[in-house]
Amino acid sequence: MSLLNSVRNVIVPVHKEGYPFVAGFFVASLVLGWIFKPLFWIGLIFTLWCAYFFRDPERMTPQDDDLVVSPADGRVSGVQMVTPPAELNLGHEPMLRVSIFMNVFDCHVNRSPMRGRITTVAYRQGSFLNAELDKASEQNERNGLVVETKHGEIGVVQIAGLVARRILCFVNENEPVDAGERIGLIRFGSRLDVFLPAEAAARVAVGQRAIAGETVIAEFGSLKGPILSRRS
């Protein structure tokens, strides 16, 4: 039984949205293998990668309404004051924006950065520029959420990338949401932007790796101010 439990702990579940893709890759591997046997093994490698891409691991989320956790696995690509997208109706004043870029090897299940209630779900069509570009926030296809929290309304924006062609949202307006709860998924490389009131203090730096539902990216109510970081 201990061996079985060890195997279960190592194998990460695949999100149900990935089942058709994993099955499709495996069937294609069988067909290619029937044509030319070595192609089966190449296809099998891609099948395993697809299963890895759609992995959906459990996360340990801090239970503190003053903390903002990362909505995505990936690299922090921006921490700056920016006017939020118009469709979120969060006003015209700059808000603290923390951007997380996900490459094709990151887990792509998105999570709520704070506890609250979904007040807005706003989808907008657009381009498919490289999600690391700053202009991707304005020009790319995106899905925006507004969460009413203890510290006011915050915005969470799922942004499609150069390869990503489908944004999935798992929540609806007027639904309650917990910090770290799964709210969506973006297929094959993308970006998440979190817009926070100006009084929030950033707790990450550009270039830092973040884990969805676990890494604290900002904090409310702290007198310490922003934390300085250095690369070593």
Short mmCIF file of C-alpha atoms in Angstrom, two decimals:
data_model
loop_
_atom_site.label_atom_id
_atom_site.label_comp_id
_atom_site.label_asym_id
_atom_site.label_seq_id
_atom_site.Cartn_x
_atom_site.Cartn_y
_atom_site.Cartn_z
CA MET A 1 0.00 0.00 0.00
CA SER A 2 2.88 2.39 0.75
CA LEU A 3 4.20 1.91 -2.80
CA LEU A 4 0.74 2.61 -4.22
CA ASN A 5 0.44 5.78 -2.14
CA SER A 6 3.87 6.92 -3.30
CA VAL A 7 2.82 6.49 -6.94
CA ARG A 8 -0.39 8.43 -6.30
CA ASN A 9 1.57 11.28 -4.73
CA VAL A 10 3.90 11.51 -7.73
CA ILE A 11 1.23 11.33 -10.46
CA VAL A 12 -0.54 14.69 -10.81
CA PRO A 13 -4.18 14.58 -11.98
CA VAL A 14 -5.02 15.83 -15.48
CA HIS A 15 -7.75 18.46 -15.70
CA LYS A 16 -10.87 17.19 -17.48
CA GLU A 17 -10.53 19.92 -20.13
CA GLY A 18 -7.36 18.15 -21.26
CA TYR A 19 -8.90 14.70 -21.75
CA PRO A 20 -9.87 15.23 -25.45
CA PHE A 21 -6.40 16.56 -26.28
CA VAL A 22 -4.56 13.74 -24.52
CA ALA A 23 -6.81 11.17 -26.20
CA GLY A 24 -6.31 12.84 -29.58
CA PHE A 25 -2.53 12.79 -29.25
CA PHE A 26 -2.60 9.12 -28.24
CA VAL A 27 -4.83 8.10 -31.15
CA ALA A 28 -2.58 10.02 -33.53
CA SER A 29 0.41 8.15 -32.05
CA LEU A 30 -1.25 4.81 -32.78
CA VAL A 31 -2.02 5.81 -36.37
CA LEU A 32 1.48 7.13 -36.97
CA GLY A 33 2.95 4.01 -35.38
CA TRP A 34 0.92 1.83 -37.75
CA ILE A 35 2.46 3.75 -40.68
CA PHE A 36 6.01 3.85 -39.31
CA LYS A 37 6.77 2.30 -35.91
CA PRO A 38 9.31 4.91 -34.64
CA LEU A 39 6.64 7.61 -35.08
CA PHE A 40 4.59 5.94 -32.34
CA TRP A 41 7.27 6.73 -29.76
CA ILE A 42 7.54 10.31 -30.96
CA GLY A 43 3.78 10.64 -30.72
CA LEU A 44 3.82 9.09 -27.26
CA ILE A 45 6.28 11.75 -26.09
CA PHE A 46 3.89 14.45 -27.30
CA THR A 47 0.99 12.65 -25.58
CA LEU A 48 2.86 12.69 -22.28
CA TRP A 49 3.71 16.36 -22.76
CA CYS A 50 0.03 17.11 -23.39
CA ALA A 51 -0.95 15.32 -20.17
CA TYR A 52 1.76 17.28 -18.36
CA PHE A 53 0.47 20.56 -19.79
CA PHE A 54 -3.07 19.93 -18.51
CA ARG A 55 -1.91 18.85 -15.05
CA ASP A 56 -4.02 20.09 -12.16
CA PRO A 57 -2.10 19.76 -8.88
CA GLU A 58 -3.46 20.54 -5.42
CA ARG A 59 -2.18 23.75 -3.84
CA MET A 60 -1.88 25.01 -0.24
CA THR A 61 -3.36 28.53 -0.19
CA PRO A 62 -2.73 30.95 2.71
CA GLN A 63 -6.01 31.71 4.48
CA ASP A 64 -5.56 35.43 5.06
CA ASP A 65 -7.85 38.03 3.44
CA ASP A 66 -5.02 40.59 3.50
CA LEU A 67 -2.89 38.50 1.15
CA VAL A 68 -3.12 38.29 -2.65
CA VAL A 69 -1.91 35.00 -4.12
CA SER A 70 -0.73 34.37 -7.65
CA PRO A 71 -3.51 33.42 -10.09
CA ALA A 72 -1.11 31.43 -12.27
CA ASP A 73 2.12 29.45 -12.41
CA GLY A 74 4.80 31.34 -14.27
CA ARG A 75 7.23 34.22 -14.29
CA VAL A 76 6.39 37.68 -12.98
CA SER A 77 6.70 39.81 -16.11
CA GLY A 78 5.51 43.14 -14.74
CA VAL A 79 4.79 45.04 -11.52
CA GLN A 80 3.59 48.58 -12.22
CA MET A 81 0.79 51.12 -11.87
CA VAL A 82 -1.52 50.90 -14.91
CA THR A 83 -5.06 52.00 -15.78
CA PRO A 84 -7.28 48.88 -15.79
CA PRO A 85 -9.13 47.73 -18.94
CA ALA A 86 -12.33 49.72 -19.58
CA GLU A 87 -14.57 46.63 -19.64
CA LEU A 88 -13.83 45.97 -15.95
CA ASN A 89 -15.39 49.31 -14.92
CA LEU A 90 -12.76 49.82 -12.23
CA GLY A 91 -12.35 53.53 -12.97
CA HIS A 92 -9.66 55.54 -14.70
CA GLU A 93 -7.15 55.82 -11.87
CA PRO A 94 -3.99 53.69 -12.11
CA MET A 95 -4.04 50.42 -10.16
CA LEU A 96 -1.21 48.11 -9.16
CA ARG A 97 -0.88 45.53 -11.95
CA VAL A 98 1.02 42.30 -11.38
CA SER A 99 1.47 40.24 -14.56
CA ILE A 100 2.30 36.52 -14.65
CA PHE A 101 3.52 35.01 -17.93
CA MET A 102 2.91 31.29 -18.48
CA ASN A 103 5.02 29.36 -20.98
CA VAL A 104 3.99 26.03 -22.51
CA PHE A 105 5.61 24.09 -19.66
CA ASP A 106 3.75 25.86 -16.84
CA CYS A 107 0.56 24.58 -15.27
CA HIS A 108 -2.25 26.54 -16.96
CA VAL A 109 -5.05 26.17 -14.41
CA ASN A 110 -5.88 29.68 -13.14
CA ARG A 111 -6.90 30.45 -9.55
CA SER A 112 -8.58 33.31 -7.72
CA PRO A 113 -6.05 35.63 -6.05
CA MET A 114 -8.44 36.55 -3.21
CA ARG A 115 -11.65 35.56 -1.46
CA GLY A 116 -14.76 37.45 -2.56
CA ARG A 117 -17.67 37.53 -4.97
CA ILE A 118 -17.54 37.64 -8.78
CA THR A 119 -19.33 40.82 -9.87
CA THR A 120 -18.26 40.98 -13.52
CA VAL A 121 -17.24 38.54 -16.24
CA ALA A 122 -16.24 40.39 -19.41
CA TYR A 123 -14.93 38.60 -22.52
CA ARG A 124 -13.31 40.61 -25.31
CA GLN A 125 -12.06 39.42 -28.69
CA GLY A 126 -8.66 40.52 -29.92
CA SER A 127 -5.28 39.61 -31.39
CA PHE A 128 -2.85 36.85 -30.44
CA LEU A 129 0.38 38.76 -29.87
CA ASN A 130 3.19 37.46 -27.70
CA ALA A 131 1.65 37.63 -24.19
CA GLU A 132 4.93 38.98 -22.75
CA LEU A 133 4.51 42.23 -24.70
CA ASP A 134 2.99 45.07 -22.70
CA LYS A 135 0.56 45.93 -25.51
CA ALA A 136 -0.90 42.42 -25.28
CA SER A 137 -2.93 43.67 -22.29
CA GLU A 138 -4.85 45.99 -24.60
CA GLN A 139 -4.82 44.21 -27.97
CA ASN A 140 -5.05 40.47 -27.24
CA GLU A 141 -8.14 38.36 -26.73
CA ARG A 142 -8.95 38.37 -23.03
CA ASN A 143 -11.46 37.50 -20.34
CA GLY A 144 -11.74 39.83 -17.38
CA LEU A 145 -13.14 39.14 -13.92
CA VAL A 146 -13.94 41.60 -11.15
CA VAL A 147 -13.88 40.20 -7.61
CA GLU A 148 -15.45 42.15 -4.76
CA THR A 149 -13.21 41.60 -1.73
CA LYS A 150 -12.72 42.87 1.81
CA HIS A 151 -10.37 45.51 0.39
CA GLY A 152 -12.55 46.59 -2.52
CA GLU A 153 -12.82 45.40 -6.10
CA ILE A 154 -9.88 43.76 -7.86
CA GLY A 155 -9.49 42.73 -11.48
CA VAL A 156 -8.20 39.43 -12.86
CA VAL A 157 -7.61 39.26 -16.61
CA GLN A 158 -6.88 36.08 -18.58
CA ILE A 159 -4.96 37.05 -21.73
CA ALA A 160 -4.49 34.77 -24.73
CA GLY A 161 -0.96 34.51 -26.12
CA LEU A 162 0.81 33.81 -29.38
CA VAL A 163 -0.04 30.10 -29.27
CA ALA A 164 -3.06 30.13 -26.93
CA ARG A 165 -6.35 30.17 -28.83
CA ARG A 166 -8.90 29.36 -26.16
CA ILE A 167 -9.67 30.97 -22.82
CA LEU A 168 -11.87 28.98 -20.45
CA CYS A 169 -13.65 30.55 -17.48
CA PHE A 170 -15.11 28.34 -14.74
CA VAL A 171 -16.99 31.00 -12.74
CA ASN A 172 -20.05 33.19 -13.28
CA GLU A 173 -21.26 36.57 -12.05
CA ASN A 174 -22.59 36.72 -8.46
CA GLU A 175 -20.79 33.53 -7.46
CA PRO A 176 -18.66 33.47 -4.29
CA VAL A 177 -15.04 32.49 -4.76
CA ASP A 178 -12.29 31.48 -2.35
CA ALA A 179 -8.64 32.46 -2.60
CA GLY A 180 -6.87 29.75 -4.59
CA GLU A 181 -10.10 28.39 -6.08
CA ARG A 182 -9.90 27.33 -9.74
CA ILE A 183 -11.43 30.04 -11.95
CA GLY A 184 -10.28 29.09 -15.44
CA LEU A 185 -7.70 27.73 -17.84
CA ILE A 186 -5.90 29.01 -20.94
CA ARG A 187 -4.58 26.56 -23.50
CA PHE A 188 -0.93 26.63 -24.56
CA GLY A 189 0.91 29.71 -23.30
CA SER A 190 -0.59 32.97 -22.05
CA ARG A 191 -0.66 35.58 -19.28
CA LEU A 192 -2.66 36.67 -16.21
CA ASP A 193 -2.93 40.26 -15.02
CA VAL A 194 -4.11 41.15 -11.51
CA PHE A 195 -5.28 44.74 -10.89
CA LEU A 196 -5.23 45.86 -7.26
CA PRO A 197 -6.10 49.10 -5.43
CA ALA A 198 -3.16 51.46 -5.05
CA GLU A 199 -2.86 50.75 -1.30
CA ALA A 200 -1.81 47.16 -2.00
CA ALA A 201 1.93 46.54 -1.62
CA ALA A 202 3.66 44.26 -4.13
CA ARG A 203 5.46 41.25 -2.66
CA VAL A 204 7.12 39.95 -5.84
CA ALA A 205 9.67 41.28 -8.32
CA VAL A 206 9.97 41.04 -12.10
CA GLY A 207 11.63 37.77 -13.06
CA GLN A 208 10.49 35.88 -9.98
CA ARG A 209 8.72 32.53 -10.37
CA ALA A 210 5.20 32.30 -8.95
CA ILE A 211 3.03 29.32 -8.03
CA ALA A 212 -0.73 29.65 -8.50
CA GLY A 213 -2.65 29.69 -5.25
CA GLU A 214 0.50 29.70 -3.10
CA THR A 215 2.90 32.55 -3.92
CA VAL A 216 1.91 35.84 -2.23
CA ILE A 217 2.16 38.55 -4.88
CA ALA A 218 0.77 41.48 -2.86
CA GLU A 219 -0.47 42.42 0.60
CA PHE A 220 -2.96 44.84 2.12
CA GLY A 221 -2.63 46.60 5.45
CA SER A 222 1.13 46.35 5.75
CA LEU A 223 3.22 49.34 6.84
CA LYS A 224 6.39 47.89 5.35
CA GLY A 225 5.76 49.12 1.83
CA PRO A 226 7.09 47.39 -1.29
CA ILE A 227 9.82 44.80 -0.76
CA LEU A 228 13.08 45.34 -2.67
CA SER A 229 14.66 42.32 -4.33
CA ARG A 230 18.00 41.49 -5.88
CA ARG A 231 19.12 38.72 -8.20
CA SER A 232 21.88 36.43 -6.85
#
